[in-house]
Structures are given as structure tokens and as C-alpha cells.
mmCIF file of C-alpha atoms in Angstrom:
data_model
loop_
_atom_site.group_PDB
_atom_site.id
_atom_site.type_symbol
_atom_site.label_atom_id
_atom_site.label_comp_id
_atom_site.label_asym_id
_atom_site.label_seq_id
_atom_site.Cartn_x
_atom_site.Cartn_y
_atom_site.Cartn_z
ATOM 1 C CA MET L 22 206.093 27.179 118.189
ATOM 2 C CA LYS L 23 206.222 28.695 114.978
ATOM 3 C CA VAL L 24 208.505 27.886 112.158
ATOM 4 C CA CYS L 25 210.231 29.212 110.290
ATOM 5 C CA LYS L 26 208.629 30.607 106.746
ATOM 6 C CA VAL L 27 210.532 28.964 104.053
ATOM 7 C CA GLU L 28 209.397 26.410 102.305
ATOM 8 C CA GLY L 29 210.498 23.255 103.591
ATOM 9 C CA CYS L 30 212.153 24.844 106.891
ATOM 10 C CA ASP L 31 210.527 23.243 109.893
ATOM 11 C CA LYS L 32 213.097 25.230 112.227
ATOM 12 C CA ASN L 33 211.899 26.809 114.866
ATOM 13 C CA ILE L 34 211.381 31.292 114.279
ATOM 14 C CA HIS L 35 214.543 33.279 115.269
ATOM 15 C CA ALA L 36 213.983 36.954 114.029
ATOM 16 C CA LYS L 37 211.172 38.042 111.455
ATOM 17 C CA GLY L 38 209.526 34.786 110.732
ATOM 18 C CA LEU L 39 212.429 32.911 109.750
ATOM 19 C CA CYS L 40 215.058 30.722 111.218
ATOM 20 C CA ARG L 41 218.959 31.651 112.953
ATOM 21 C CA LYS L 42 220.417 30.362 109.550
ATOM 22 C CA HIS L 43 217.678 31.909 106.800
ATOM 23 C CA TYR L 44 217.257 35.383 108.967
ATOM 24 C CA GLU L 45 221.459 35.758 109.090
ATOM 25 C CA ARG L 46 221.435 34.582 105.372
ATOM 26 C CA LEU L 47 218.983 37.946 104.257
ATOM 27 C CA ALA L 48 221.296 40.325 106.942
ATOM 28 C CA ASP L 49 224.359 38.693 105.035
ATOM 29 C CA THR L 50 223.615 38.596 101.687
ATOM 30 C CA GLY L 51 219.917 40.440 101.003
ATOM 31 C CA SER L 52 218.601 36.975 99.961
ATOM 32 C CA LEU L 53 216.672 33.902 101.472
ATOM 33 C CA TYR L 54 217.976 31.822 98.618
ATOM 34 C CA LEU L 55 221.487 30.632 98.009
ATOM 35 C CA PRO L 56 223.656 32.386 95.146
ATOM 36 C CA LYS L 57 224.843 30.711 92.044
ATOM 37 C CA VAL L 58 228.518 30.164 91.163
ATOM 38 C CA SER L 59 230.588 28.282 89.230
ATOM 39 C CA CYS L 60 232.905 25.292 90.272
ATOM 40 C CA SER L 61 236.194 26.829 90.688
ATOM 41 C CA ILE L 62 237.517 22.842 89.601
ATOM 42 C CA CYS L 63 235.187 21.933 87.048
ATOM 43 C CA GLY L 64 232.965 25.341 86.488
ATOM 44 C CA THR L 65 229.389 23.789 87.418
ATOM 45 C CA GLU L 66 226.491 26.408 88.412
ATOM 46 C CA PHE L 67 226.082 25.581 92.217
ATOM 47 C CA GLU L 68 224.405 27.164 95.337
ATOM 48 C CA ALA L 69 226.575 28.465 97.277
ATOM 49 C CA ARG L 70 226.226 27.221 101.338
ATOM 50 C CA ASP L 71 228.306 30.440 101.651
ATOM 51 C CA ALA L 72 230.454 33.509 99.959
ATOM 52 C CA ARG L 73 234.239 30.597 101.358
ATOM 53 C CA GLN L 74 232.441 27.784 98.887
ATOM 54 C CA LYS L 75 234.194 27.511 96.382
ATOM 55 C CA THR L 76 233.352 23.817 95.123
ATOM 56 C CA CYS L 77 230.466 22.121 93.733
ATOM 57 C CA SER L 78 230.556 18.544 94.903
ATOM 58 C CA LYS L 79 233.417 16.396 97.333
ATOM 59 C CA GLU L 80 235.189 15.247 94.321
ATOM 60 C CA CYS L 81 235.718 18.740 92.978
ATOM 61 C CA SER L 82 236.553 19.714 97.159
ATOM 62 C CA LYS L 83 239.109 17.229 96.928
ATOM 63 C CA THR L 84 240.739 18.335 93.979
ATOM 64 C CA LEU L 85 240.853 21.834 95.341
ATOM 65 C CA ARG L 86 242.830 20.745 98.068
ATOM 66 C CA ASN L 87 245.323 18.499 96.328
ATOM 67 C CA ASN L 88 246.017 21.605 94.332
ATOM 68 C CA ILE L 89 246.746 23.412 97.644
ATOM 69 C CA SER L 90 248.827 21.331 98.889
ATOM 70 C CA LEU L 91 250.463 19.884 96.009
ATOM 71 C CA LYS L 92 251.580 23.896 95.616
ATOM 72 C CA TRP L 93 252.819 23.814 99.672
ATOM 73 C CA ASP L 94 255.215 20.228 98.275
ATOM 74 C CA ILE L 95 256.808 21.322 94.862
ATOM 75 C CA ASP L 96 259.773 20.135 96.593
ATOM 76 C CA ASN L 97 258.961 17.046 98.543
ATOM 77 C CA PRO L 98 258.878 14.761 95.392
ATOM 78 C CA GLU L 99 258.207 11.885 98.113
ATOM 79 C CA LYS L 100 254.971 13.595 99.477
ATOM 80 C CA LYS L 101 253.562 14.529 96.471
ATOM 81 C CA LYS L 102 253.590 11.405 94.732
ATOM 82 C CA VAL L 103 251.710 9.828 98.372
ATOM 83 C CA ARG L 104 249.315 12.859 97.897
ATOM 84 C CA GLN L 105 249.175 12.046 93.989
ATOM 85 C CA ASP L 106 247.452 8.801 94.645
ATOM 86 C CA ASN L 107 245.813 9.214 96.951
ATOM 87 C CA PHE L 108 243.458 11.709 94.284
ATOM 88 C CA LEU L 109 242.015 11.658 90.743
ATOM 89 C CA GLN L 110 244.877 13.581 89.618
ATOM 90 C CA ALA L 111 246.682 10.354 89.597
ATOM 91 C CA ARG L 112 245.167 9.476 86.726
ATOM 92 C CA PRO L 113 247.203 10.345 83.672
ATOM 93 C CA LEU L 114 244.066 12.303 81.545
ATOM 94 C CA TYR L 115 242.425 13.411 84.225
ATOM 95 C CA SER L 116 244.179 17.151 84.043
ATOM 96 C CA THR L 117 243.371 16.925 80.034
ATOM 97 C CA TRP L 118 239.320 16.167 80.553
ATOM 98 C CA LEU L 119 239.096 18.944 83.269
ATOM 99 C CA GLY L 120 241.389 21.138 81.163
ATOM 100 C CA MET L 121 238.949 20.646 78.125
ATOM 101 C CA LYS L 122 235.945 20.664 79.853
ATOM 102 C CA GLN L 123 236.659 24.409 81.432
ATOM 103 C CA ARG L 124 237.711 25.718 77.940
ATOM 104 C CA CYS L 125 234.669 24.965 76.910
ATOM 105 C CA TYR L 126 232.142 25.763 79.958
ATOM 106 C CA ARG L 127 233.636 27.906 82.128
ATOM 107 C CA LYS L 128 232.873 31.725 81.394
ATOM 108 C CA ASN L 129 236.085 33.117 83.300
ATOM 109 C CA HIS L 130 238.898 30.627 81.812
ATOM 110 C CA ARG L 131 241.470 32.232 79.474
ATOM 111 C CA SER L 132 240.219 29.960 76.296
ATOM 112 C CA TYR L 133 236.658 30.156 76.411
ATOM 113 C CA PRO L 134 236.306 32.515 73.682
ATOM 114 C CA ASN L 135 238.004 30.099 71.474
ATOM 115 C CA TYR L 136 236.429 26.646 72.766
ATOM 116 C CA GLY L 137 233.262 27.942 74.358
ATOM 117 C CA GLY L 138 232.410 30.854 72.414
ATOM 118 C CA ARG L 139 232.251 29.457 69.607
ATOM 119 C CA GLY L 140 229.808 26.878 70.400
ATOM 120 C CA ILE L 141 232.368 23.595 70.980
ATOM 121 C CA LYS L 142 230.762 21.624 73.288
ATOM 122 C CA VAL L 143 231.894 18.129 74.749
ATOM 123 C CA CYS L 144 229.473 15.250 74.208
ATOM 124 C CA SER L 145 227.265 14.181 76.553
ATOM 125 C CA ARG L 146 228.873 10.713 77.518
ATOM 126 C CA TRP L 147 232.228 12.678 78.732
ATOM 127 C CA LYS L 148 231.514 15.960 80.207
ATOM 128 C CA ASN L 149 230.167 14.307 83.316
ATOM 129 C CA ASP L 150 231.942 11.117 83.428
ATOM 130 C CA TYR L 151 236.127 11.198 83.654
ATOM 131 C CA GLN L 152 235.748 7.132 83.740
ATOM 132 C CA ALA L 153 234.602 7.179 80.284
ATOM 133 C CA PHE L 154 236.686 9.962 78.609
ATOM 134 C CA GLU L 155 239.146 7.710 80.575
ATOM 135 C CA ASP L 156 237.617 3.997 78.567
ATOM 136 C CA ASP L 157 237.485 5.949 75.182
ATOM 137 C CA LEU L 158 241.553 7.139 74.738
ATOM 138 C CA LEU L 159 243.244 5.889 77.536
ATOM 139 C CA THR L 160 244.499 2.340 75.083
ATOM 140 C CA THR L 161 245.769 5.023 72.559
ATOM 141 C CA TYR L 162 247.351 7.414 74.978
ATOM 142 C CA LYS L 163 251.154 8.247 75.407
ATOM 143 C CA GLU L 164 252.931 10.328 77.221
ATOM 144 C CA GLY L 165 253.651 13.499 75.815
ATOM 145 C CA LEU L 166 250.449 14.256 73.135
ATOM 146 C CA THR L 167 248.085 16.290 73.334
ATOM 147 C CA LEU L 168 244.294 15.780 72.993
ATOM 148 C CA ASP L 169 243.044 16.900 69.930
ATOM 149 C CA ARG L 170 239.959 17.607 68.051
ATOM 150 C CA GLU L 171 240.954 16.784 64.251
ATOM 151 C CA ASN L 172 238.088 19.129 63.045
ATOM 152 C CA ASN L 173 238.708 22.693 64.527
ATOM 153 C CA ASP L 174 234.904 23.372 64.605
ATOM 154 C CA GLY L 175 233.487 20.538 65.832
ATOM 155 C CA ASN L 176 232.695 19.656 69.442
ATOM 156 C CA TYR L 177 234.418 16.949 71.752
ATOM 157 C CA GLU L 178 233.725 13.762 71.862
ATOM 158 C CA PRO L 179 235.209 10.485 70.266
ATOM 159 C CA GLU L 180 235.085 10.195 66.778
ATOM 160 C CA ASN L 181 236.728 14.157 66.367
ATOM 161 C CA CYS L 182 239.587 13.715 68.844
ATOM 162 C CA ARG L 183 242.734 11.948 68.749
ATOM 163 C CA TRP L 184 246.051 12.358 70.582
ATOM 164 C CA ALA L 185 248.768 14.837 68.958
ATOM 165 C CA THR L 186 252.718 16.159 69.346
ATOM 166 C CA TRP L 187 251.999 19.606 69.751
ATOM 167 C CA GLU L 188 253.801 20.145 65.955
ATOM 168 C CA GLU L 189 250.728 18.198 64.752
ATOM 169 C CA GLN L 190 248.550 20.228 66.902
ATOM 170 C CA ASN L 191 250.146 23.435 65.864
ATOM 171 C CA SER L 192 250.020 22.466 62.156
ATOM 172 C CA ASN L 193 246.103 21.727 63.106
ATOM 173 C CA LYS L 194 245.095 25.291 63.457
ATOM 174 C CA ARG L 195 241.565 27.211 62.412
ATOM 175 C CA VAL L 196 242.377 30.201 60.328
ATOM 176 C CA LYS L 197 241.295 33.125 62.741
ATOM 177 C CA THR L 198 239.472 35.929 60.814
#
């Protein structure tokens, strides 16, 4: 019995030397290969299995589902609390970490031109490890403070980040030309 001509695929041929999955992908997209897309949560580029796939990992999928379900529970604080306890967003710094990464790496983020577009990056320790970010900054975190880079031309890294009030943030802006 003949198998699919796509390297690594050992399924039986459906049509044109391809298994059903690869034949349908070719018919739908015009390519045998998966399209590269950006994760709607963290901005990581990945190969989408189909046009509906929006996230790159189980963690990002949970985050997306939680965000969607929280929108429906906006008037029910008890349901919101129960859902948040089950997900990473219940951690106080998670949205800060996620926002920092999106500003630096998601080209379609509204703040990308002022961060990633200027070459601002997240240090390798924090980029793909929320726990490392939390370990470095949780001890000095207080509710109501925001993450601030002391040197606005510097990257997001432990030596350049501090917690600041909005007033402190506003006085630490770069001069736009």
C-alpha cells in the first residue's frame, strides 16, 4: 500500500499522492505546510494547524479561554474568583509579564513601535519563564504599582526594572523627537 509523499507522514494515500490530511490542507491553503502565525496571547510565532488556531500552547489556550469566560462573568464576582483561582492570571504579576512581552514582540500590539520597534527586548531569563520574572520582582511588588524601566532605552531586565507609581512613570519618559 502506498503512503503519503509528505516526509514523515506514513498514512495511506487519499489522492494525488497525499493522505487525506495533507490533501485537504493543500486544497484549503494551497500549501502542504502549516502557515506561521503569531500567538494571540504571548506573540510567539508558531505553525497553526488550521485557520481557527489562535494560541501556541496549552498555557496560552487556557489564558485565552479564561479571558473569554471572564468577560461573560463580569457581573458575577464569585464565578470570576473561582475561575481566576484555577488559572495563571490569578497571580498578581502575570498580566504585567504578558504585557511586557507583547509590547516587545507582537508587531501588531499598539505599543510595539515604542518598545520592540525601538529594539527594547525582554532578558532571556524572563522572556519565556513567568516564574523567573515573579521570583525576581514579587518581593518588591505592591498593589497599584507598575513596572518601570529606569533607563528607557534599556531592556526589561532585573537591573533596569523597578516598581513605580503612575506619577513616577510619567516623570521617567523618554524625550520623543
